[in-house]
Coordinates of C-alpha atoms in Angstrom, one line a residue:
Chain A
X1 CA 0.0 0.0 0.0
X2 CA 1.4 3.4 -1.0
X3 CA -0.2 6.7 0.0
X4 CA 1.4 9.9 -1.4
X5 CA 0.3 13.5 -0.7
X6 CA 2.3 16.0 -2.7
X7 CA 2.2 19.4 -4.4
X8 CA 4.4 18.2 -7.3
X9 CA 2.9 16.7 -10.5
X10 CA 3.1 13.0 -11.0
X11 CA 3.6 10.9 -14.1
X12 CA 0.4 8.8 -14.4
X13 CA 1.9 6.4 -16.9
X14 CA 5.0 5.8 -15.0
X15 CA 3.1 5.4 -11.7
X16 CA 0.7 2.9 -13.3
X17 CA 3.6 1.0 -14.9
X18 CA 5.5 0.9 -11.6
X19 CA 2.4 -0.3 -9.7
X20 CA 1.9 -3.1 -12.2
X21 CA 5.5 -4.1 -12.7
X22 CA 6.5 -7.6 -11.7
X23 CA 3.2 -8.8 -10.4
X24 CA 2.1 -12.3 -11.0
X25 CA 0.0 -12.5 -7.8
X26 CA -2.9 -10.6 -9.4
X27 CA -4.9 -10.8 -12.6
X28 CA -6.4 -7.3 -12.7
X29 CA -5.2 -3.7 -12.2
X30 CA -7.6 -0.7 -12.3
X31 CA -6.3 2.8 -12.4
X32 CA -8.3 6.1 -12.1
X33 CA -7.1 9.6 -12.4
X34 CA -9.0 12.8 -11.6
X35 CA -8.1 15.9 -13.6
X36 CA -9.0 19.6 -13.3
X37 CA -12.0 20.1 -15.6
X38 CA -11.8 23.5 -17.3
X39 CA -15.4 24.5 -16.6
X40 CA -16.2 28.0 -17.8
X41 CA -13.3 30.3 -17.5
X42 CA -11.6 28.5 -14.7
X43 CA -8.0 29.6 -14.3
X44 CA -6.8 27.8 -11.3
X45 CA -8.1 25.2 -8.8
X46 CA -6.4 25.6 -5.5
X47 CA -6.4 22.5 -3.3
X48 CA -6.0 22.9 0.5
X49 CA -5.5 20.0 2.8
X50 CA -4.8 19.1 6.5
X51 CA -1.3 17.8 6.7
X52 CA -1.1 14.9 9.0
X53 CA -4.8 14.1 9.0
X54 CA -4.8 13.7 5.2
X55 CA -2.3 10.9 5.2
X56 CA -4.0 9.2 8.2
X57 CA -7.5 9.4 6.5
X58 CA -6.2 8.1 3.2
X59 CA -4.4 5.2 5.0
X60 CA -7.5 4.4 6.9
X61 CA -9.7 4.4 3.7
X62 CA -7.1 2.3 1.8
X63 CA -6.9 -0.1 4.8
X64 CA -10.6 -0.6 4.8
X65 CA -10.6 -1.3 1.1
X66 CA -8.0 -4.0 1.7
X67 CA -10.1 -5.6 4.4
X68 CA -13.2 -5.6 2.3
X69 CA -11.8 -6.8 -1.0
X70 CA -9.1 -9.3 -2.0
X71 CA -6.4 -6.8 -3.0
X72 CA -2.8 -7.4 -3.8
X73 CA -2.0 -3.7 -3.5
X74 CA -3.4 -0.2 -3.4
X75 CA -1.9 3.1 -4.5
X76 CA -3.3 6.6 -3.8
X77 CA -1.6 9.8 -5.0
X78 CA -3.3 13.2 -4.2
X79 CA -1.9 16.6 -5.0
X80 CA -2.5 19.9 -3.3
X81 CA -1.7 23.5 -4.2
X82 CA -2.6 25.5 -7.3
X83 CA -3.5 23.3 -10.4
X84 CA -4.5 24.4 -13.8
X85 CA -7.2 22.9 -16.1
X86 CA -6.0 19.6 -17.5
X87 CA -3.6 18.9 -14.7
X88 CA -3.9 15.6 -12.8
X89 CA -5.2 16.1 -9.3
X90 CA -5.0 12.5 -8.1
X91 CA -4.9 8.9 -9.0
X92 CA -5.8 5.6 -7.4
X93 CA -4.7 2.1 -8.5
X94 CA -5.9 -1.2 -7.2
X95 CA -4.5 -4.7 -7.9
X96 CA -6.6 -7.8 -7.3
X97 CA -6.8 -11.4 -8.4
X98 CA -10.0 -10.6 -10.3
X99 CA -11.3 -7.5 -12.0
X100 CA -14.5 -7.2 -9.9
X101 CA -12.6 -6.6 -6.7
X102 CA -10.2 -4.2 -8.4
X103 CA -13.0 -2.1 -9.9
X104 CA -15.2 -2.1 -6.8
X105 CA -12.3 -1.2 -4.5
X106 CA -11.3 1.7 -6.8
X107 CA -14.8 3.1 -6.7
X108 CA -14.9 2.7 -3.0
X109 CA -11.6 4.6 -2.6
X110 CA -12.9 7.4 -4.9
X111 CA -16.2 7.7 -3.1
X112 CA -14.6 7.8 0.3
X113 CA -11.7 10.1 -0.5
X114 CA -14.2 12.6 -2.1
X115 CA -16.0 13.3 1.2
X116 CA -13.9 11.7 4.0
X117 CA -10.3 12.9 3.2
X118 CA -9.6 16.5 4.3
X119 CA -9.2 18.3 1.0
X120 CA -10.9 21.5 -0.1
X121 CA -11.0 23.0 -3.5
X122 CA -11.2 26.7 -4.4
X123 CA -11.8 27.8 -8.0
X124 CA -10.3 31.0 -9.4
X125 CA -11.7 32.5 -12.6
X126 CA -10.3 36.0 -13.3
X127 CA -11.1 38.1 -10.2
X128 CA -13.6 35.6 -8.8
X129 CA -12.8 33.0 -6.3
X130 CA -15.1 30.5 -4.7
X131 CA -14.9 27.4 -2.6
X132 CA -16.4 24.3 -4.2
X133 CA -19.3 23.1 -2.1
X134 CA -19.7 19.4 -1.2
X135 CA -22.5 17.7 -3.1
X136 CA -25.3 15.8 -1.5
X137 CA -24.8 13.1 -4.1
X138 CA -21.2 12.6 -3.0
X139 CA -22.4 12.0 0.6
X140 CA -25.2 9.7 -0.7
X141 CA -22.6 7.7 -2.7
X142 CA -21.3 6.3 0.6
X143 CA -24.6 4.6 1.4
X144 CA -24.0 1.9 -1.2
X145 CA -21.0 0.6 0.7
Chain B
X1 CA -4.8 23.0 22.8
X2 CA -4.2 23.9 19.1
X3 CA -7.3 24.9 17.1
X4 CA -7.0 24.8 13.4
X5 CA -9.2 26.2 10.7
X6 CA -9.4 25.3 7.0
X7 CA -10.9 26.6 3.8
X8 CA -13.5 29.3 4.2
X9 CA -13.5 28.8 8.0
X10 CA -9.8 29.9 8.0
X11 CA -10.6 32.8 5.7
X12 CA -13.6 34.0 7.8
X13 CA -11.6 33.8 11.1
X14 CA -8.5 35.1 9.5
X15 CA -5.9 32.7 10.9
X16 CA -5.0 29.1 10.1
X17 CA -4.2 28.1 13.7
X18 CA -4.1 29.3 17.3
X19 CA -3.4 28.0 20.7
X20 CA -6.3 28.2 23.1
X21 CA -6.4 27.7 26.9
X22 CA -9.9 26.3 27.5
X23 CA -11.9 24.5 30.1
X24 CA -14.4 23.4 27.5
X25 CA -15.4 19.8 28.1
X26 CA -16.9 19.2 24.6
X27 CA -16.5 20.5 21.1
X28 CA -19.9 22.4 21.4
X29 CA -18.6 24.2 24.5
X30 CA -15.5 25.2 22.7
X31 CA -17.6 26.5 19.8
X32 CA -19.7 28.6 22.3
X33 CA -16.6 30.0 23.8
X34 CA -15.1 30.9 20.4
X35 CA -18.5 32.4 19.2
X36 CA -18.6 34.8 22.2
X37 CA -15.1 36.1 21.4
X38 CA -15.6 38.2 18.3
X39 CA -17.9 38.7 15.4
X40 CA -15.6 36.9 13.0
X41 CA -15.9 33.8 15.1
X42 CA -19.6 34.1 15.5
X43 CA -19.9 34.4 11.7
X44 CA -17.7 31.4 11.0
X45 CA -19.7 29.3 13.5
X46 CA -23.1 30.6 12.7
X47 CA -24.3 27.4 11.0
X48 CA -22.9 24.2 12.5
X49 CA -24.6 22.1 9.9
X50 CA -22.1 23.6 7.4
X51 CA -19.1 22.6 9.5
X52 CA -17.2 19.4 10.3
X53 CA -14.8 18.9 13.1
X54 CA -11.8 16.7 13.7
X55 CA -10.4 15.9 17.2
X56 CA -6.8 14.9 17.1
X57 CA -7.0 14.4 13.4
X58 CA -10.0 12.0 13.5
X59 CA -13.4 13.1 12.2
X60 CA -15.6 13.6 15.1
X61 CA -18.8 15.4 16.1
X62 CA -19.9 18.4 18.1
X63 CA -20.9 16.4 21.1
X64 CA -17.5 14.8 21.4
X65 CA -15.5 15.2 24.6
X66 CA -12.3 17.1 24.6
X67 CA -10.6 15.4 27.5
X68 CA -7.0 14.9 26.6
X69 CA -7.4 16.4 23.1
X70 CA -4.4 18.2 21.8
X71 CA -5.8 19.4 18.5
X72 CA -9.2 20.4 17.2
X73 CA -9.9 21.4 13.6
X74 CA -12.9 23.1 12.1
X75 CA -13.6 23.0 8.3
X76 CA -16.4 22.8 5.7
X77 CA -17.5 19.4 4.2
X78 CA -14.5 17.9 2.4
X79 CA -14.2 18.0 -1.4
X80 CA -11.4 15.6 -2.3
X81 CA -10.9 13.5 -5.4

């Protein structure tokens, strides 16, 4: 299990390749990456987080996924700081013997880190700045687990 | 104890962190104490349904006890991913 919280960009292809390299214990790898969507005239998405708690929360979420599904490994990378449209915000990767576990665990990780990991997004467009509000549907998404 | 603020709570109060000497037994009592300090605190804590709290870096709730707590953080609902 690897959890990384950083301001620097990451290389999605390289991370996915490294995660998959040399594995013969699993038969499925799922990767997901979230990128900054250039809605309207968005210039910058600023991501704030709670150093210390962020890492703990991600470890806890990944640990729960490992208990729930048969997983060979889990990777979570999440960035903070100012990001421009098109930049990658985060990625998760799951490795499992079979694809169902890998897909479900990846969705679980995404659902939980959306509303249970201490990150906050602020959008800047020209002179305007506003905090992104949490959506009810993101909270509701946790009910299915 | 250390009290931390994030996102718009930090902006409304005007500081990211402060050290507070308090006798508050629960998070709610701490909130009442902060509210009575100044208007900027009262504004930040006006609607608790818009806020989340973590005690010692674990998500918690407003009834939670503060005995032995070293760090309390207030912030809006999280928007990761």
